[in-house]
Amino acid sequence: MLSNLKPQAPDKILMLIEEFKADTRQGKIDLGVGVYKDPQGVTPVMRAVKAAEKRIWETQTTKAYTALAGEADYRNALAGMILGAVPAERLASVASVGGTGAIRQALELARMANPDVHVHVSDPTWPNHLSIMKFMGVPFSEYRYFDAASRGVDFDGMKADLARAARGDIVLLHGCCHNPTGANLTLDQWSEVIAILDRTGAIPLIDLAYQGFGDGLDADAEPTRLVARSLPEVLIAASCSKNFGIYRERTGILMALAQNAEARDLSQGAMAFLNRQSFSFPPDHGARIVSTILTDDSLRADWAAELEDVRNSMLGLREQLAAELRELSGTDRFDFIARHRGMFSRLGATPEQVARLKTDAAIYMVGDSRLNIAGLNRDTVPVLARAIIDAGI
């Protein structure tokens, strides 16, 4: 039986990581992997996370199963952080295996509700969005999003494509810090997208993986909150990997906002059922860390302060890189880097130029020229800027 399996295409980002590890050159720079790194190149455990883990270790009395939906304290605390005022009469939620698990469960839920569901996804998007949908056999189409000339959002193209969505379709939107481009909608543009969704009857699925990495916790959540206030049905898949730095704990949440209490209860039952079919009970350690932090004023304040330091560090690197490139190129064509938000920016380089960065300068980034700003520090920014110019980007 097993010999009948087909070889799977290797993950390009994971291949890039292995290639970087094998490179023996001094001064090599990894801008491919999608994790935050401090100036020393370390993905640190946050202070509040360490304190929460210590408290859990000292007070936890059992490792028995949690609920199918995960602990209510975790789901309520995270819903409050994301939505602000939580509409309890509309909200169903379940803990998930990371943000990726939440995306998968959201698509399963959508297919349960509408077997003919069609998903509209931005061009480009996180590659795993497409991989999951292809594996599930869920049909999808891409809507225009990134403008290669300005490195901003092609908003007119986006609106024209979304206007063709049908009632009951899913529109997958990045809540903030678009991956892989770093280009984001303004709140006014979000309002126009909401009007299109309301008119077409399509359902938004918001992927919120980087809350706190862009313009701040509340500012990054405001588009999601606006959508939640404005439309009768909304799906939200959120991750705690980045903003709590607990990547390996696989901590996420899927939320469904329904039209009324009856639809909420149906959604809650279906989401718990999907958890049971997929993995029974969700992982608890990361969720307990998050709920311990969010329900303790002192820990929450310390976590928020450290997260703000992380955000400002990335903004500073963006501004430094844009300034270096402005000086070296004698133009402002790289100023988009300072305008982008989150860990990533798409440079708009060709695959050949990306390959030249790797070959000539030992600088590794994804083939579509997505670079991880958090992979830089103040000393490596000038190195990258010079290499970008030398590569002819």
mmCIF file of N, CA and C in Angstrom, residues 276-368:
data_model
loop_
_atom_site.group_PDB
_atom_site.id
_atom_site.type_symbol
_atom_site.label_atom_id
_atom_site.label_comp_id
_atom_site.label_asym_id
_atom_site.label_seq_id
_atom_site.Cartn_x
_atom_site.Cartn_y
_atom_site.Cartn_z
ATOM 1 N N ARG A 276 -13.279 17.312 16.972
ATOM 2 C CA ARG A 276 -13.322 15.906 17.374
ATOM 3 C C ARG A 276 -12.849 15.005 16.240
ATOM 4 N N GLN A 277 -13.241 15.309 15.009
ATOM 5 C CA GLN A 277 -12.848 14.490 13.879
ATOM 6 C C GLN A 277 -11.377 14.662 13.522
ATOM 7 N N SER A 278 -10.828 15.828 13.820
ATOM 8 C CA SER A 278 -9.467 16.135 13.380
ATOM 9 C C SER A 278 -8.409 15.722 14.394
ATOM 10 N N PHE A 279 -8.638 16.068 15.674
ATOM 11 C CA PHE A 279 -7.622 15.787 16.692
ATOM 12 C C PHE A 279 -8.220 15.589 18.080
ATOM 13 N N SER A 280 -9.523 15.447 18.170
ATOM 14 C CA SER A 280 -10.253 15.359 19.439
ATOM 15 C C SER A 280 -10.115 16.653 20.214
ATOM 16 N N PHE A 281 -9.165 16.707 21.141
ATOM 17 C CA PHE A 281 -9.054 17.877 22.017
ATOM 18 C C PHE A 281 -7.872 18.744 21.579
ATOM 19 N N PRO A 282 -8.046 20.055 21.576
ATOM 20 C CA PRO A 282 -6.955 20.924 21.122
ATOM 21 C C PRO A 282 -5.824 20.983 22.148
ATOM 22 N N PRO A 283 -4.594 21.308 21.710
ATOM 23 C CA PRO A 283 -3.494 21.480 22.654
ATOM 24 C C PRO A 283 -3.800 22.594 23.641
ATOM 25 N N ASP A 284 -3.293 22.446 24.861
ATOM 26 C CA ASP A 284 -3.698 23.369 25.931
ATOM 27 C C ASP A 284 -2.577 24.244 26.456
ATOM 28 N N HIS A 285 -1.313 23.794 26.353
ATOM 29 C CA HIS A 285 -0.250 24.523 27.046
ATOM 30 C C HIS A 285 -0.131 25.961 26.538
ATOM 31 N N GLY A 286 -0.051 26.133 25.217
ATOM 32 C CA GLY A 286 0.031 27.483 24.681
ATOM 33 C C GLY A 286 -1.199 28.309 24.995
ATOM 34 N N ALA A 287 -2.365 27.682 24.893
ATOM 35 C CA ALA A 287 -3.602 28.390 25.203
ATOM 36 C C ALA A 287 -3.624 28.845 26.659
ATOM 37 N N ARG A 288 -3.121 28.019 27.546
ATOM 38 C CA ARG A 288 -3.100 28.387 28.964
ATOM 39 C C ARG A 288 -2.105 29.518 29.225
ATOM 40 N N ILE A 289 -0.990 29.521 28.491
ATOM 41 C CA ILE A 289 -0.054 30.645 28.595
ATOM 42 C C ILE A 289 -0.758 31.943 28.204
ATOM 43 N N VAL A 290 -1.451 31.907 27.061
ATOM 44 C CA VAL A 290 -2.129 33.113 26.555
ATOM 45 C C VAL A 290 -3.202 33.585 27.535
ATOM 46 N N SER A 291 -4.034 32.680 28.025
ATOM 47 C CA SER A 291 -5.106 33.109 28.934
ATOM 48 C C SER A 291 -4.530 33.609 30.254
ATOM 49 N N THR A 292 -3.438 33.001 30.727
ATOM 50 C CA THR A 292 -2.800 33.481 31.960
ATOM 51 C C THR A 292 -2.307 34.909 31.786
ATOM 52 N N ILE A 293 -1.722 35.215 30.643
ATOM 53 C CA ILE A 293 -1.217 36.569 30.383
ATOM 54 C C ILE A 293 -2.363 37.565 30.214
ATOM 55 N N LEU A 294 -3.347 37.211 29.414
ATOM 56 C CA LEU A 294 -4.402 38.180 29.092
ATOM 57 C C LEU A 294 -5.353 38.448 30.254
ATOM 58 N N THR A 295 -5.398 37.553 31.235
ATOM 59 C CA THR A 295 -6.305 37.759 32.371
ATOM 60 C C THR A 295 -5.586 38.283 33.612
ATOM 61 N N ASP A 296 -4.308 38.610 33.481
ATOM 62 C CA ASP A 296 -3.540 39.180 34.589
ATOM 63 C C ASP A 296 -3.019 40.552 34.159
ATOM 64 N N ASP A 297 -3.420 41.609 34.866
ATOM 65 C CA ASP A 297 -3.084 42.969 34.435
ATOM 66 C C ASP A 297 -1.575 43.179 34.318
ATOM 67 N N SER A 298 -0.817 42.680 35.284
ATOM 68 C CA SER A 298 0.631 42.896 35.274
ATOM 69 C C SER A 298 1.297 42.144 34.119
ATOM 70 N N LEU A 299 0.959 40.882 33.945
ATOM 71 C CA LEU A 299 1.543 40.118 32.851
ATOM 72 C C LEU A 299 1.133 40.686 31.491
ATOM 73 N N ARG A 300 -0.128 41.081 31.390
ATOM 74 C CA ARG A 300 -0.599 41.627 30.118
ATOM 75 C C ARG A 300 0.140 42.921 29.774
ATOM 76 N N ALA A 301 0.361 43.773 30.745
ATOM 77 C CA ALA A 301 1.066 45.024 30.498
ATOM 78 C C ALA A 301 2.510 44.763 30.062
ATOM 79 N N ASP A 302 3.166 43.811 30.714
ATOM 80 C CA ASP A 302 4.552 43.502 30.357
ATOM 81 C C ASP A 302 4.623 42.883 28.964
ATOM 82 N N TRP A 303 3.693 41.978 28.650
ATOM 83 C CA TRP A 303 3.642 41.382 27.319
ATOM 84 C C TRP A 303 3.411 42.446 26.251
ATOM 85 N N ALA A 304 2.458 43.336 26.487
ATOM 86 C CA ALA A 304 2.135 44.373 25.505
ATOM 87 C C ALA A 304 3.327 45.306 25.295
ATOM 88 N N ALA A 305 4.058 45.597 26.366
ATOM 89 C CA ALA A 305 5.223 46.470 26.247
ATOM 90 C C ALA A 305 6.324 45.807 25.424
ATOM 91 N N GLU A 306 6.563 44.513 25.658
ATOM 92 C CA GLU A 306 7.587 43.816 24.883
ATOM 93 C C GLU A 306 7.162 43.663 23.424
ATOM 94 N N LEU A 307 5.887 43.405 23.188
ATOM 95 C CA LEU A 307 5.380 43.315 21.825
ATOM 96 C C LEU A 307 5.549 44.648 21.105
ATOM 97 N N GLU A 308 5.326 45.741 21.810
ATOM 98 C CA GLU A 308 5.509 47.062 21.207
ATOM 99 C C GLU A 308 6.984 47.301 20.862
ATOM 100 N N ASP A 309 7.889 46.816 21.696
ATOM 101 C CA ASP A 309 9.319 46.910 21.372
ATOM 102 C C ASP A 309 9.639 46.140 20.092
ATOM 103 N N VAL A 310 9.047 44.960 19.957
ATOM 104 C CA VAL A 310 9.244 44.154 18.752
ATOM 105 C C VAL A 310 8.738 44.916 17.525
ATOM 106 N N ARG A 311 7.550 45.472 17.627
ATOM 107 C CA ARG A 311 6.956 46.210 16.508
ATOM 108 C C ARG A 311 7.821 47.405 16.119
ATOM 109 N N ASN A 312 8.248 48.181 17.111
ATOM 110 C CA ASN A 312 9.055 49.367 16.824
ATOM 111 C C ASN A 312 10.418 49.003 16.261
ATOM 112 N N SER A 313 10.954 47.857 16.686
ATOM 113 C CA SER A 313 12.221 47.393 16.124
ATOM 114 C C SER A 313 12.083 47.144 14.627
ATOM 115 N N MET A 314 10.995 46.485 14.227
ATOM 116 C CA MET A 314 10.794 46.207 12.808
ATOM 117 C C MET A 314 10.547 47.493 12.024
ATOM 118 N N LEU A 315 9.804 48.428 12.603
ATOM 119 C CA LEU A 315 9.574 49.708 11.920
ATOM 120 C C LEU A 315 10.887 50.456 11.732
ATOM 121 N N GLY A 316 11.746 50.422 12.756
ATOM 122 C CA GLY A 316 13.043 51.080 12.646
ATOM 123 C C GLY A 316 13.903 50.480 11.547
ATOM 124 N N LEU A 317 13.884 49.161 11.428
ATOM 125 C CA LEU A 317 14.638 48.494 10.368
ATOM 126 C C LEU A 317 14.085 48.837 8.996
ATOM 127 N N ARG A 318 12.759 48.936 8.898
ATOM 128 C CA ARG A 318 12.147 49.334 7.626
ATOM 129 C C ARG A 318 12.620 50.732 7.220
ATOM 130 N N GLU A 319 12.565 51.647 8.161
ATOM 131 C CA GLU A 319 12.948 53.030 7.858
ATOM 132 C C GLU A 319 14.432 53.119 7.505
ATOM 133 N N GLN A 320 15.277 52.359 8.217
ATOM 134 C CA GLN A 320 16.710 52.364 7.932
ATOM 135 C C GLN A 320 16.986 51.809 6.542
ATOM 136 N N LEU A 321 16.331 50.699 6.192
ATOM 137 C CA LEU A 321 16.566 50.096 4.880
ATOM 138 C C LEU A 321 16.095 51.019 3.760
ATOM 139 N N ALA A 322 14.929 51.631 3.930
ATOM 140 C CA ALA A 322 14.427 52.557 2.910
ATOM 141 C C ALA A 322 15.375 53.738 2.742
ATOM 142 N N ALA A 323 15.916 54.249 3.855
ATOM 143 C CA ALA A 323 16.834 55.387 3.790
ATOM 144 C C ALA A 323 18.147 54.994 3.112
ATOM 145 N N GLU A 324 18.672 53.823 3.439
ATOM 146 C CA GLU A 324 19.916 53.357 2.805
ATOM 147 C C GLU A 324 19.716 53.218 1.299
ATOM 148 N N LEU A 325 18.601 52.639 0.890
ATOM 149 C CA LEU A 325 18.335 52.438 -0.532
ATOM 150 C C LEU A 325 18.072 53.755 -1.249
ATOM 151 N N ARG A 326 17.476 54.705 -0.549
ATOM 152 C CA ARG A 326 17.252 56.022 -1.148
ATOM 153 C C ARG A 326 18.594 56.693 -1.452
ATOM 154 N N GLU A 327 19.533 56.555 -0.517
ATOM 155 C CA GLU A 327 20.851 57.171 -0.712
ATOM 156 C C GLU A 327 21.634 56.463 -1.821
ATOM 157 N N LEU A 328 21.611 55.135 -1.826
ATOM 158 C CA LEU A 328 22.390 54.392 -2.809
ATOM 159 C C LEU A 328 21.823 54.498 -4.222
ATOM 160 N N SER A 329 20.481 54.525 -4.326
ATOM 161 C CA SER A 329 19.851 54.544 -5.649
ATOM 162 C C SER A 329 19.626 55.953 -6.187
ATOM 163 N N GLY A 330 19.636 56.935 -5.287
ATOM 164 C CA GLY A 330 19.340 58.303 -5.699
ATOM 165 C C GLY A 330 17.889 58.515 -6.071
ATOM 166 N N THR A 331 17.001 57.567 -5.665
ATOM 167 C CA THR A 331 15.571 57.670 -5.954
ATOM 168 C C THR A 331 14.780 57.260 -4.715
ATOM 169 N N ASP A 332 13.473 57.488 -4.797
ATOM 170 C CA ASP A 332 12.594 57.083 -3.697
ATOM 171 C C ASP A 332 11.826 55.813 -4.026
ATOM 172 N N ARG A 333 12.324 55.028 -5.000
ATOM 173 C CA ARG A 333 11.539 53.890 -5.462
ATOM 174 C C ARG A 333 11.447 52.762 -4.440
ATOM 175 N N PHE A 334 12.267 52.810 -3.396
ATOM 176 C CA PHE A 334 12.200 51.792 -2.345
ATOM 177 C C PHE A 334 11.486 52.288 -1.080
ATOM 178 N N ASP A 335 10.868 53.463 -1.151
ATOM 179 C CA ASP A 335 10.197 54.001 0.037
ATOM 180 C C ASP A 335 9.014 53.147 0.479
ATOM 181 N N PHE A 336 8.516 52.286 -0.423
ATOM 182 C CA PHE A 336 7.408 51.402 -0.046
ATOM 183 C C PHE A 336 7.778 50.508 1.129
ATOM 184 N N ILE A 337 9.068 50.215 1.302
ATOM 185 C CA ILE A 337 9.504 49.347 2.401
ATOM 186 C C ILE A 337 9.129 49.973 3.741
ATOM 187 N N ALA A 338 9.270 51.282 3.861
ATOM 188 C CA ALA A 338 8.906 51.976 5.101
ATOM 189 C C ALA A 338 7.398 52.047 5.288
ATOM 190 N N ARG A 339 6.646 52.007 4.191
ATOM 191 C CA ARG A 339 5.180 52.075 4.289
ATOM 192 C C ARG A 339 4.566 50.713 4.606
ATOM 193 N N HIS A 340 5.209 49.648 4.186
ATOM 194 C CA HIS A 340 4.687 48.312 4.476
ATOM 195 C C HIS A 340 4.686 48.050 5.976
ATOM 196 N N ARG A 341 3.915 47.049 6.390
ATOM 197 C CA ARG A 341 3.811 46.715 7.809
ATOM 198 C C ARG A 341 3.912 45.205 8.011
ATOM 199 N N GLY A 342 4.400 44.838 9.210
ATOM 200 C CA GLY A 342 4.544 43.436 9.555
ATOM 201 C C GLY A 342 5.965 42.956 9.312
ATOM 202 N N MET A 343 6.139 41.652 9.274
ATOM 203 C CA MET A 343 7.472 41.087 9.103
ATOM 204 C C MET A 343 7.951 41.111 7.659
ATOM 205 N N PHE A 344 7.033 41.193 6.700
ATOM 206 C CA PHE A 344 7.417 40.935 5.318
ATOM 207 C C PHE A 344 7.235 42.156 4.420
ATOM 208 N N SER A 345 8.060 42.180 3.379
ATOM 209 C CA SER A 345 7.864 43.065 2.233
ATOM 210 C C SER A 345 8.235 42.290 0.982
ATOM 211 N N ARG A 346 7.494 42.528 -0.079
ATOM 212 C CA ARG A 346 7.879 41.957 -1.377
ATOM 213 C C ARG A 346 8.621 43.028 -2.152
ATOM 214 N N LEU A 347 9.885 42.730 -2.499
ATOM 215 C CA LEU A 347 10.723 43.711 -3.176
ATOM 216 C C LEU A 347 10.296 43.961 -4.610
ATOM 217 N N GLY A 348 9.707 42.950 -5.262
ATOM 218 C CA GLY A 348 9.412 43.079 -6.673
ATOM 219 C C GLY A 348 10.581 42.694 -7.551
ATOM 220 N N ALA A 349 11.516 41.900 -7.008
ATOM 221 C CA ALA A 349 12.668 41.434 -7.771
ATOM 222 C C ALA A 349 12.294 40.204 -8.599
ATOM 223 N N THR A 350 13.048 39.964 -9.653
ATOM 224 C CA THR A 350 12.849 38.764 -10.465
ATOM 225 C C THR A 350 13.491 37.564 -9.767
ATOM 226 N N PRO A 351 13.071 36.344 -10.118
ATOM 227 C CA PRO A 351 13.746 35.161 -9.541
ATOM 228 C C PRO A 351 15.245 35.160 -9.801
ATOM 229 N N GLU A 352 15.661 35.683 -10.943
ATOM 230 C CA GLU A 352 17.090 35.740 -11.264
ATOM 231 C C GLU A 352 17.817 36.707 -10.332
ATOM 232 N N GLN A 353 17.200 37.818 -10.016
ATOM 233 C CA GLN A 353 17.812 38.769 -9.090
ATOM 234 C C GLN A 353 17.879 38.204 -7.671
ATOM 235 N N VAL A 354 16.822 37.474 -7.258
ATOM 236 C CA VAL A 354 16.842 36.820 -5.946
ATOM 237 C C VAL A 354 17.964 35.787 -5.895
ATOM 238 N N ALA A 355 18.139 35.034 -6.982
ATOM 239 C CA ALA A 355 19.215 34.043 -7.042
ATOM 240 C C ALA A 355 20.581 34.715 -6.963
ATOM 241 N N ARG A 356 20.701 35.884 -7.573
ATOM 242 C CA ARG A 356 21.977 36.595 -7.523
ATOM 243 C C ARG A 356 22.285 37.058 -6.106
ATOM 244 N N LEU A 357 21.277 37.498 -5.363
ATOM 245 C CA LEU A 357 21.493 37.871 -3.964
ATOM 246 C C LEU A 357 22.061 36.704 -3.171
ATOM 247 N N LYS A 358 21.552 35.518 -3.456
ATOM 248 C CA LYS A 358 22.017 34.337 -2.738
ATOM 249 C C LYS A 358 23.428 33.952 -3.171
ATOM 250 N N THR A 359 23.648 33.952 -4.467
ATOM 251 C CA THR A 359 24.947 33.507 -4.997
ATOM 252 C C THR A 359 26.069 34.491 -4.671
ATOM 253 N N ASP A 360 25.800 35.773 -4.873
ATOM 254 C CA ASP A 360 26.860 36.775 -4.746
ATOM 255 C C ASP A 360 27.032 37.308 -3.330
ATOM 256 N N ALA A 361 25.926 37.344 -2.558
ATOM 257 C CA ALA A 361 25.993 38.013 -1.255
ATOM 258 C C ALA A 361 25.562 37.136 -0.091
ATOM 259 N N ALA A 362 25.242 35.869 -0.337
ATOM 260 C CA ALA A 362 24.802 34.953 0.725
ATOM 261 C C ALA A 362 23.576 35.495 1.456
ATOM 262 N N ILE A 363 22.681 36.132 0.703
ATOM 263 C CA ILE A 363 21.434 36.661 1.254
ATOM 264 C C ILE A 363 20.293 35.793 0.735
ATOM 265 N N TYR A 364 19.574 35.179 1.655
ATOM 266 C CA TYR A 364 18.538 34.218 1.316
ATOM 267 C C TYR A 364 17.155 34.826 1.520
ATOM 268 N N MET A 365 16.330 34.795 0.489
ATOM 269 C CA MET A 365 14.927 35.181 0.615
ATOM 270 C C MET A 365 14.118 34.287 -0.314
ATOM 271 N N VAL A 366 12.803 34.276 -0.121
ATOM 272 C CA VAL A 366 11.908 33.453 -0.928
ATOM 273 C C VAL A 366 11.970 33.922 -2.384
ATOM 274 N N GLY A 367 11.764 32.987 -3.305
ATOM 275 C CA GLY A 367 11.925 33.265 -4.724
ATOM 276 C C GLY A 367 11.063 34.386 -5.267
ATOM 277 N N ASP A 368 9.920 34.654 -4.623
ATOM 278 C CA ASP A 368 9.064 35.750 -5.095
ATOM 279 C C ASP A 368 9.540 37.101 -4.568
#
